[in-house]
Amino acid sequence: MKLYRAYFKLHGILIFSSEIRPMITAGEAMGSYISPSPYIHNYPVMYGLMGKPSETYFVFPSLHYLDYEERMRRTPTRRGLQYTSIRKLLEDFKNGRDSFYVFPLIPTKLVVSSFLLSAESWSYVIPTRSPTKNVFPRLTSYAAFMPGSEFKTYVVVQGKVKLPEWVRIGKKRWGIFRVDYDEVRVEGVRIERNRVTSIPINYNDAKFFGFELRSFSKVLETPNIEEGLIGWAELEECTVIRGTINKDKVEVCLPIRWGD
């Protein structure tokens, strides 16, 4: 097993895990304001590292509706989102086969810009608006992360796996990242109890790997409950990895089973 501290530097516009709020000016509703979350879920990052920029997970967001009874009638299918690649990757990692696992990204530097979007078009006589797939206001102020933004995380690799230097994530695959990896020269591994993780984790993944959570502080939740909440956690037991990166001492607490 190898552990890397990975730095993701953004080279394209990134719109990801946005939160929608009403935009009100002078007491009147003007549409909505959409802002991105500074934390990046680990599933799209894993898709990017696998070189799979699209799957059902990305292409049909309305399939999220199947997780909510009151919205099921809005989609013609009953299959729901298919996480084929992610499920196989998690199974391989848990069973010691050639694979990798990446934790959610946390921001180290953010460059943010806003855009004004309009869903309205004009005919020769009166303004018209074509029906859209989802409810969309006529005017929307969209915030996005811009080139120069930086994130970091940890990546665990088993066996013969080559990690890419460039990945694409986010809506419409705008989020182009260059990834730099610093290997942790592992000097010791131990199990500790009741310790807080060194990085936000995926709630579902931690349980899948056999770790029990004592407490959890959410920082990101997506529309699909199967993806798992992202947040800081105190674990019943945690794998503490001690080592060096370029002569700097590091010690991280992660919910993984460490092997040779």
PDB file of C-alpha atoms in Angstrom:
ATOM      1  CA  MET A   1       0.000   0.000   0.000  1.00  0.00           C
ATOM      2  CA  LYS A   2       1.080   3.564  -0.680  1.00  0.00           C
ATOM      3  CA  LEU A   3      -0.263   6.841   0.668  1.00  0.00           C
ATOM      4  CA  TYR A   4      -0.099  10.119  -1.252  1.00  0.00           C
ATOM      5  CA  ARG A   5      -1.002  13.662  -0.328  1.00  0.00           C
ATOM      6  CA  ALA A   6      -2.534  15.033  -3.524  1.00  0.00           C
ATOM      7  CA  TYR A   7      -2.867  18.656  -4.606  1.00  0.00           C
ATOM      8  CA  PHE A   8      -5.523  19.551  -7.174  1.00  0.00           C
ATOM      9  CA  LYS A   9      -4.940  22.839  -9.027  1.00  0.00           C
ATOM     10  CA  LEU A  10      -7.893  24.081 -11.069  1.00  0.00           C
ATOM     11  CA  HIS A  11      -7.265  25.014 -14.720  1.00  0.00           C
ATOM     12  CA  GLY A  12     -10.882  25.488 -15.790  1.00  0.00           C
ATOM     13  CA  ILE A  13     -14.207  26.750 -14.477  1.00  0.00           C
ATOM     14  CA  LEU A  14     -15.720  24.447 -11.838  1.00  0.00           C
ATOM     15  CA  ILE A  15     -19.400  24.350 -10.896  1.00  0.00           C
ATOM     16  CA  PHE A  16     -19.983  21.625  -8.347  1.00  0.00           C
ATOM     17  CA  SER A  17     -22.469  20.654  -5.576  1.00  0.00           C
ATOM     18  CA  SER A  18     -24.267  23.949  -5.815  1.00  0.00           C
ATOM     19  CA  GLU A  19     -26.709  25.351  -3.290  1.00  0.00           C
ATOM     20  CA  ILE A  20     -29.670  27.372  -4.583  1.00  0.00           C
ATOM     21  CA  ARG A  21     -30.954  30.403  -2.688  1.00  0.00           C
ATOM     22  CA  PRO A  22     -33.611  32.968  -3.670  1.00  0.00           C
ATOM     23  CA  MET A  23     -32.206  36.190  -5.101  1.00  0.00           C
ATOM     24  CA  ILE A  24     -34.162  39.173  -3.790  1.00  0.00           C
ATOM     25  CA  THR A  25     -33.581  42.790  -4.768  1.00  0.00           C
ATOM     26  CA  ALA A  26     -35.489  45.731  -3.237  1.00  0.00           C
ATOM     27  CA  GLY A  27     -38.041  43.334  -1.815  1.00  0.00           C
ATOM     28  CA  GLU A  28     -38.755  41.589  -5.122  1.00  0.00           C
ATOM     29  CA  ALA A  29     -37.758  38.098  -6.234  1.00  0.00           C
ATOM     30  CA  MET A  30     -35.293  38.268  -9.120  1.00  0.00           C
ATOM     31  CA  GLY A  31     -34.599  34.559  -9.605  1.00  0.00           C
ATOM     32  CA  SER A  32     -32.014  32.545  -7.740  1.00  0.00           C
ATOM     33  CA  TYR A  33     -28.412  32.659  -6.596  1.00  0.00           C
ATOM     34  CA  ILE A  34     -26.453  29.438  -7.033  1.00  0.00           C
ATOM     35  CA  SER A  35     -23.216  28.991  -5.096  1.00  0.00           C
ATOM     36  CA  PRO A  36     -20.832  25.999  -5.087  1.00  0.00           C
ATOM     37  CA  SER A  37     -19.677  24.026  -2.079  1.00  0.00           C
ATOM     38  CA  PRO A  38     -15.950  24.411  -1.272  1.00  0.00           C
ATOM     39  CA  TYR A  39     -15.767  20.675  -0.465  1.00  0.00           C
ATOM     40  CA  ILE A  40     -15.627  18.213  -3.370  1.00  0.00           C
ATOM     41  CA  HIS A  41     -17.278  14.801  -3.029  1.00  0.00           C
ATOM     42  CA  ASN A  42     -14.889  11.891  -3.526  1.00  0.00           C
ATOM     43  CA  TYR A  43     -17.034   9.949  -6.045  1.00  0.00           C
ATOM     44  CA  PRO A  44     -16.613  12.342  -9.015  1.00  0.00           C
ATOM     45  CA  VAL A  45     -12.920  12.597  -8.122  1.00  0.00           C
ATOM     46  CA  MET A  46     -12.632   8.800  -8.312  1.00  0.00           C
ATOM     47  CA  TYR A  47     -14.415   8.818 -11.674  1.00  0.00           C
ATOM     48  CA  GLY A  48     -11.932  11.419 -12.881  1.00  0.00           C
ATOM     49  CA  LEU A  49      -8.930   9.443 -11.649  1.00  0.00           C
ATOM     50  CA  MET A  50     -10.309   6.334 -13.379  1.00  0.00           C
ATOM     51  CA  GLY A  51     -10.495   8.282 -16.643  1.00  0.00           C
ATOM     52  CA  LYS A  52     -14.269   7.927 -16.864  1.00  0.00           C
ATOM     53  CA  PRO A  53     -15.656  11.426 -17.346  1.00  0.00           C
ATOM     54  CA  SER A  54     -19.218  10.204 -17.745  1.00  0.00           C
ATOM     55  CA  GLU A  55     -21.524   7.542 -16.411  1.00  0.00           C
ATOM     56  CA  THR A  56     -25.193   7.472 -15.424  1.00  0.00           C
ATOM     57  CA  TYR A  57     -24.084   9.177 -12.239  1.00  0.00           C
ATOM     58  CA  PHE A  58     -23.266  12.311 -14.223  1.00  0.00           C
ATOM     59  CA  VAL A  59     -25.575  12.257 -17.205  1.00  0.00           C
ATOM     60  CA  PHE A  60     -29.074  11.910 -15.725  1.00  0.00           C
ATOM     61  CA  PRO A  61     -29.415  14.065 -12.610  1.00  0.00           C
ATOM     62  CA  SER A  62     -33.197  13.524 -12.607  1.00  0.00           C
ATOM     63  CA  LEU A  63     -32.548   9.907 -11.555  1.00  0.00           C
ATOM     64  CA  HIS A  64     -31.960  11.380  -8.107  1.00  0.00           C
ATOM     65  CA  TYR A  65     -35.744  11.597  -7.945  1.00  0.00           C
ATOM     66  CA  LEU A  66     -36.006   7.856  -7.312  1.00  0.00           C
ATOM     67  CA  ASP A  67     -34.602   8.404  -3.822  1.00  0.00           C
ATOM     68  CA  TYR A  68     -37.648  10.483  -2.898  1.00  0.00           C
ATOM     69  CA  GLU A  69     -41.141   8.999  -3.085  1.00  0.00           C
ATOM     70  CA  GLU A  70     -42.849  12.278  -3.898  1.00  0.00           C
ATOM     71  CA  ARG A  71     -40.610  12.778  -6.980  1.00  0.00           C
ATOM     72  CA  MET A  72     -40.640   9.261  -8.457  1.00  0.00           C
ATOM     73  CA  ARG A  73     -43.341  10.114 -10.996  1.00  0.00           C
ATOM     74  CA  ARG A  74     -41.046  12.670 -12.646  1.00  0.00           C
ATOM     75  CA  THR A  75     -38.761  10.084 -14.231  1.00  0.00           C
ATOM     76  CA  PRO A  76     -39.784   7.253 -16.594  1.00  0.00           C
ATOM     77  CA  THR A  77     -37.225   4.753 -15.276  1.00  0.00           C
ATOM     78  CA  ARG A  78     -37.137   2.853 -11.974  1.00  0.00           C
ATOM     79  CA  ARG A  79     -33.519   1.713 -12.133  1.00  0.00           C
ATOM     80  CA  GLY A  80     -32.092   4.729 -10.374  1.00  0.00           C
ATOM     81  CA  LEU A  81     -28.495   5.849 -10.478  1.00  0.00           C
ATOM     82  CA  GLN A  82     -25.955   3.170 -11.337  1.00  0.00           C
ATOM     83  CA  TYR A  83     -22.593   3.395  -9.572  1.00  0.00           C
ATOM     84  CA  THR A  84     -21.053   0.435 -11.383  1.00  0.00           C
ATOM     85  CA  SER A  85     -17.478   1.728 -11.557  1.00  0.00           C
ATOM     86  CA  ILE A  86     -17.442   3.118  -8.019  1.00  0.00           C
ATOM     87  CA  ARG A  87     -18.911  -0.053  -6.505  1.00  0.00           C
ATOM     88  CA  LYS A  88     -16.320  -2.221  -8.248  1.00  0.00           C
ATOM     89  CA  LEU A  89     -13.505   0.108  -7.166  1.00  0.00           C
ATOM     90  CA  LEU A  90     -14.629   0.011  -3.521  1.00  0.00           C
ATOM     91  CA  GLU A  91     -14.970  -3.777  -3.602  1.00  0.00           C
ATOM     92  CA  ASP A  92     -11.509  -4.160  -5.119  1.00  0.00           C
ATOM     93  CA  PHE A  93      -9.984  -1.840  -2.533  1.00  0.00           C
ATOM     94  CA  LYS A  94     -11.675  -3.621   0.363  1.00  0.00           C
ATOM     95  CA  ASN A  95     -10.512  -7.028  -0.894  1.00  0.00           C
ATOM     96  CA  GLY A  96      -6.892  -6.040  -1.492  1.00  0.00           C
ATOM     97  CA  ARG A  97      -6.907  -6.030  -5.288  1.00  0.00           C
ATOM     98  CA  ASP A  98      -5.163  -3.448  -7.494  1.00  0.00           C
ATOM     99  CA  SER A  99      -7.132  -0.268  -6.858  1.00  0.00           C
ATOM    100  CA  PHE A 100      -7.097   3.092  -5.145  1.00  0.00           C
ATOM    101  CA  TYR A 101      -9.237   5.149  -2.814  1.00  0.00           C
ATOM    102  CA  VAL A 102      -9.403   8.938  -2.639  1.00  0.00           C
ATOM    103  CA  PHE A 103     -10.890  11.048   0.137  1.00  0.00           C
ATOM    104  CA  PRO A 104     -12.990  14.185  -0.483  1.00  0.00           C
ATOM    105  CA  LEU A 105     -11.181  17.349  -1.551  1.00  0.00           C
ATOM    106  CA  ILE A 106     -10.813  20.248   0.872  1.00  0.00           C
ATOM    107  CA  PRO A 107     -10.017  23.797  -0.317  1.00  0.00           C
ATOM    108  CA  THR A 108      -6.671  25.473   0.298  1.00  0.00           C
ATOM    109  CA  LYS A 109      -7.211  28.449  -2.013  1.00  0.00           C
ATOM    110  CA  LEU A 110     -10.430  29.632  -3.684  1.00  0.00           C
ATOM    111  CA  VAL A 111     -10.879  32.015  -6.616  1.00  0.00           C
ATOM    112  CA  VAL A 112     -14.588  32.709  -7.190  1.00  0.00           C
ATOM    113  CA  SER A 113     -16.448  34.569  -9.952  1.00  0.00           C
ATOM    114  CA  SER A 114     -20.151  35.132 -10.611  1.00  0.00           C
ATOM    115  CA  PHE A 115     -22.130  34.895 -13.847  1.00  0.00           C
ATOM    116  CA  LEU A 116     -25.612  36.148 -14.709  1.00  0.00           C
ATOM    117  CA  LEU A 117     -27.531  33.542 -16.709  1.00  0.00           C
ATOM    118  CA  SER A 118     -30.934  33.877 -18.355  1.00  0.00           C
ATOM    119  CA  ALA A 119     -33.339  31.139 -19.435  1.00  0.00           C
ATOM    120  CA  GLU A 120     -35.439  33.629 -21.376  1.00  0.00           C
ATOM    121  CA  SER A 121     -35.427  34.058 -25.142  1.00  0.00           C
ATOM    122  CA  TRP A 122     -37.166  36.579 -27.398  1.00  0.00           C
ATOM    123  CA  SER A 123     -39.403  36.164 -30.420  1.00  0.00           C
ATOM    124  CA  TYR A 124     -40.394  38.890 -32.883  1.00  0.00           C
ATOM    125  CA  VAL A 125     -43.363  39.927 -30.751  1.00  0.00           C
ATOM    126  CA  ILE A 126     -43.162  38.848 -27.113  1.00  0.00           C
ATOM    127  CA  PRO A 127     -40.646  37.192 -24.829  1.00  0.00           C
ATOM    128  CA  THR A 128     -40.873  33.414 -24.901  1.00  0.00           C
ATOM    129  CA  ARG A 129     -39.419  30.679 -22.786  1.00  0.00           C
ATOM    130  CA  SER A 130     -39.144  27.038 -23.781  1.00  0.00           C
ATOM    131  CA  PRO A 131     -39.969  24.376 -21.174  1.00  0.00           C
ATOM    132  CA  THR A 132     -36.867  23.173 -19.311  1.00  0.00           C
ATOM    133  CA  LYS A 133     -36.167  19.766 -17.788  1.00  0.00           C
ATOM    134  CA  ASN A 134     -36.152  21.100 -14.234  1.00  0.00           C
ATOM    135  CA  VAL A 135     -37.602  24.202 -12.667  1.00  0.00           C
ATOM    136  CA  PHE A 136     -35.321  27.059 -13.697  1.00  0.00           C
ATOM    137  CA  PRO A 137     -35.800  30.761 -12.944  1.00  0.00           C
ATOM    138  CA  ARG A 138     -35.630  33.363 -15.695  1.00  0.00           C
ATOM    139  CA  LEU A 139     -32.593  35.007 -14.125  1.00  0.00           C
ATOM    140  CA  THR A 140     -29.888  33.173 -12.215  1.00  0.00           C
ATOM    141  CA  SER A 141     -26.688  34.450 -10.650  1.00  0.00           C
ATOM    142  CA  TYR A 142     -24.211  31.578 -10.794  1.00  0.00           C
ATOM    143  CA  ALA A 143     -21.002  31.466  -8.737  1.00  0.00           C
ATOM    144  CA  ALA A 144     -18.162  29.189  -9.824  1.00  0.00           C
ATOM    145  CA  PHE A 145     -14.585  28.377  -8.888  1.00  0.00           C
ATOM    146  CA  MET A 146     -12.029  29.749 -11.313  1.00  0.00           C
ATOM    147  CA  PRO A 147      -8.497  28.779 -12.434  1.00  0.00           C
ATOM    148  CA  GLY A 148      -6.058  29.251  -9.586  1.00  0.00           C
ATOM    149  CA  SER A 149      -8.274  27.537  -7.019  1.00  0.00           C
ATOM    150  CA  GLU A 150      -6.515  24.722  -5.173  1.00  0.00           C
ATOM    151  CA  PHE A 151      -7.636  21.688  -3.169  1.00  0.00           C
ATOM    152  CA  LYS A 152      -5.916  18.827  -1.386  1.00  0.00           C
ATOM    153  CA  THR A 153      -6.713  15.320  -0.198  1.00  0.00           C
ATOM    154  CA  TYR A 154      -5.148  11.904   0.465  1.00  0.00           C
ATOM    155  CA  VAL A 155      -5.046   8.996  -1.976  1.00  0.00           C
ATOM    156  CA  VAL A 156      -4.360   5.376  -0.962  1.00  0.00           C
ATOM    157  CA  VAL A 157      -3.060   3.018  -3.685  1.00  0.00           C
ATOM    158  CA  GLN A 158      -2.948  -0.787  -3.699  1.00  0.00           C
ATOM    159  CA  GLY A 159      -0.934  -2.756  -6.226  1.00  0.00           C
ATOM    160  CA  LYS A 160      -0.001  -1.549  -9.696  1.00  0.00           C
ATOM    161  CA  VAL A 161      -2.078   1.568 -10.264  1.00  0.00           C
ATOM    162  CA  LYS A 162      -0.922   4.631 -12.217  1.00  0.00           C
ATOM    163  CA  LEU A 163      -2.595   7.835 -11.107  1.00  0.00           C
ATOM    164  CA  PRO A 164      -3.226  10.475 -13.812  1.00  0.00           C
ATOM    165  CA  GLU A 165      -1.825  14.002 -13.775  1.00  0.00           C
ATOM    166  CA  TRP A 166      -4.983  15.551 -15.245  1.00  0.00           C
ATOM    167  CA  VAL A 167      -8.640  14.935 -14.359  1.00  0.00           C
ATOM    168  CA  ARG A 168     -12.012  16.464 -15.211  1.00  0.00           C
ATOM    169  CA  ILE A 169     -14.914  16.708 -12.787  1.00  0.00           C
ATOM    170  CA  GLY A 170     -17.963  18.883 -12.163  1.00  0.00           C
ATOM    171  CA  LYS A 171     -20.916  19.892 -14.306  1.00  0.00           C
ATOM    172  CA  LYS A 172     -20.340  19.727 -18.064  1.00  0.00           C
ATOM    173  CA  ARG A 173     -16.793  18.518 -17.291  1.00  0.00           C
ATOM    174  CA  TRP A 174     -15.562  22.092 -16.962  1.00  0.00           C
ATOM    175  CA  GLY A 175     -13.448  21.360 -13.899  1.00  0.00           C
ATOM    176  CA  ILE A 176     -10.019  20.529 -15.333  1.00  0.00           C
ATOM    177  CA  PHE A 177      -7.447  19.816 -12.605  1.00  0.00           C
ATOM    178  CA  ARG A 178      -3.743  19.187 -12.631  1.00  0.00           C
ATOM    179  CA  VAL A 179      -2.876  16.777  -9.833  1.00  0.00           C
ATOM    180  CA  ASP A 180       0.474  16.612  -8.044  1.00  0.00           C
ATOM    181  CA  TYR A 181       1.198  13.700  -5.694  1.00  0.00           C
ATOM    182  CA  ASP A 182       3.586  13.695  -2.738  1.00  0.00           C
ATOM    183  CA  GLU A 183       4.217  10.181  -1.456  1.00  0.00           C
ATOM    184  CA  VAL A 184       4.180   9.665   2.300  1.00  0.00           C
ATOM    185  CA  ARG A 185       7.169   7.576   3.341  1.00  0.00           C
ATOM    186  CA  VAL A 186       5.345   5.473   5.902  1.00  0.00           C
ATOM    187  CA  GLU A 187       7.298   4.888   9.120  1.00  0.00           C
ATOM    188  CA  GLY A 188       4.594   3.418  11.320  1.00  0.00           C
ATOM    189  CA  VAL A 189       0.932   2.426  11.447  1.00  0.00           C
ATOM    190  CA  ARG A 190      -1.188   2.007  14.568  1.00  0.00           C
ATOM    191  CA  ILE A 191      -4.829   1.853  15.608  1.00  0.00           C
ATOM    192  CA  GLU A 192      -6.211   4.548  17.917  1.00  0.00           C
ATOM    193  CA  ARG A 193      -9.637   4.882  19.508  1.00  0.00           C
ATOM    194  CA  ASN A 194     -11.942   7.897  19.631  1.00  0.00           C
ATOM    195  CA  ARG A 195      -9.918  10.086  17.299  1.00  0.00           C
ATOM    196  CA  VAL A 196     -11.116  12.670  14.766  1.00  0.00           C
ATOM    197  CA  THR A 197     -10.200  12.077  11.119  1.00  0.00           C
ATOM    198  CA  SER A 198      -7.502  14.219   9.530  1.00  0.00           C
ATOM    199  CA  ILE A 199      -9.710  14.998   6.534  1.00  0.00           C
ATOM    200  CA  PRO A 200     -13.451  14.952   5.779  1.00  0.00           C
ATOM    201  CA  ILE A 201     -14.601  11.432   4.942  1.00  0.00           C
ATOM    202  CA  ASN A 202     -17.477   9.718   3.165  1.00  0.00           C
ATOM    203  CA  TYR A 203     -19.909   8.402   5.795  1.00  0.00           C
ATOM    204  CA  ASN A 204     -21.035   5.414   3.700  1.00  0.00           C
ATOM    205  CA  ASP A 205     -17.524   4.432   2.626  1.00  0.00           C
ATOM    206  CA  ALA A 206     -16.236   4.431   6.213  1.00  0.00           C
ATOM    207  CA  LYS A 207     -19.013   2.057   7.254  1.00  0.00           C
ATOM    208  CA  PHE A 208     -18.365  -0.104   4.165  1.00  0.00           C
ATOM    209  CA  PHE A 209     -14.717  -0.456   5.217  1.00  0.00           C
ATOM    210  CA  GLY A 210     -15.817  -1.544   8.704  1.00  0.00           C
ATOM    211  CA  PHE A 211     -15.388   1.626  10.774  1.00  0.00           C
ATOM    212  CA  GLU A 212     -17.901   2.823  13.366  1.00  0.00           C
ATOM    213  CA  LEU A 213     -18.533   6.544  13.786  1.00  0.00           C
ATOM    214  CA  ARG A 214     -19.023   8.079  17.212  1.00  0.00           C
ATOM    215  CA  SER A 215     -19.943  11.524  15.882  1.00  0.00           C
ATOM    216  CA  PHE A 216     -20.181  13.214  12.497  1.00  0.00           C
ATOM    217  CA  SER A 217     -20.127  16.874  11.385  1.00  0.00           C
ATOM    218  CA  LYS A 218     -21.560  17.238   7.875  1.00  0.00           C
ATOM    219  CA  VAL A 219     -20.004  19.653   5.372  1.00  0.00           C
ATOM    220  CA  LEU A 220     -21.606  18.344   2.145  1.00  0.00           C
ATOM    221  CA  GLU A 221     -24.764  16.444   1.224  1.00  0.00           C
ATOM    222  CA  THR A 222     -25.782  15.560  -2.335  1.00  0.00           C
ATOM    223  CA  PRO A 223     -29.291  14.854  -3.697  1.00  0.00           C
ATOM    224  CA  ASN A 224     -28.631  11.106  -3.834  1.00  0.00           C
ATOM    225  CA  ILE A 225     -28.467   9.397  -0.426  1.00  0.00           C
ATOM    226  CA  GLU A 226     -26.409   6.499  -1.830  1.00  0.00           C
ATOM    227  CA  GLU A 227     -23.428   8.780  -2.411  1.00  0.00           C
ATOM    228  CA  GLY A 228     -22.896   9.281   1.309  1.00  0.00           C
ATOM    229  CA  LEU A 229     -22.535  12.403   3.427  1.00  0.00           C
ATOM    230  CA  ILE A 230     -19.173  14.175   3.546  1.00  0.00           C
ATOM    231  CA  GLY A 231     -17.865  15.489   6.855  1.00  0.00           C
ATOM    232  CA  TRP A 232     -15.434  15.322   9.757  1.00  0.00           C
ATOM    233  CA  ALA A 233     -15.895  12.287  11.990  1.00  0.00           C
ATOM    234  CA  GLU A 234     -14.800  10.874  15.313  1.00  0.00           C
ATOM    235  CA  LEU A 235     -14.232   7.146  14.900  1.00  0.00           C
ATOM    236  CA  GLU A 236     -14.446   4.269  17.345  1.00  0.00           C
ATOM    237  CA  GLU A 237     -11.165   3.093  15.833  1.00  0.00           C
ATOM    238  CA  CYS A 238      -8.935   4.896  13.355  1.00  0.00           C
ATOM    239  CA  THR A 239      -5.841   3.926  11.383  1.00  0.00           C
ATOM    240  CA  VAL A 240      -3.100   6.423  12.228  1.00  0.00           C
ATOM    241  CA  ILE A 241      -0.317   6.556   9.644  1.00  0.00           C
ATOM    242  CA  ARG A 242       2.948   8.240  10.567  1.00  0.00           C
ATOM    243  CA  GLY A 243       5.603   9.181   8.029  1.00  0.00           C
ATOM    244  CA  THR A 244       7.465  11.935   6.177  1.00  0.00           C
ATOM    245  CA  ILE A 245       6.857  14.016   3.057  1.00  0.00           C
ATOM    246  CA  ASN A 246       9.995  15.715   1.770  1.00  0.00           C
ATOM    247  CA  LYS A 247      11.551  15.537   5.262  1.00  0.00           C
ATOM    248  CA  ASP A 248       8.397  16.972   6.882  1.00  0.00           C
ATOM    249  CA  LYS A 249       6.768  14.792   9.533  1.00  0.00           C
ATOM    250  CA  VAL A 250       3.114  13.917   8.967  1.00  0.00           C
ATOM    251  CA  GLU A 251       0.532  11.918  10.905  1.00  0.00           C
ATOM    252  CA  VAL A 252      -2.937  11.257   9.533  1.00  0.00           C
ATOM    253  CA  CYS A 253      -5.988   9.455  10.885  1.00  0.00           C
ATOM    254  CA  LEU A 254      -7.974   7.727   8.128  1.00  0.00           C
ATOM    255  CA  PRO A 255     -10.773   5.094   8.026  1.00  0.00           C
ATOM    256  CA  ILE A 256      -8.874   2.487   5.996  1.00  0.00           C
ATOM    257  CA  ARG A 257      -7.425  -0.961   6.696  1.00  0.00           C
ATOM    258  CA  TRP A 258      -3.702  -0.637   6.097  1.00  0.00           C
ATOM    259  CA  GLY A 259      -1.907  -3.528   4.434  1.00  0.00           C
ATOM    260  CA  ASP A 260       1.518  -4.201   2.943  1.00  0.00           C
TER     261      ASP A 260
END
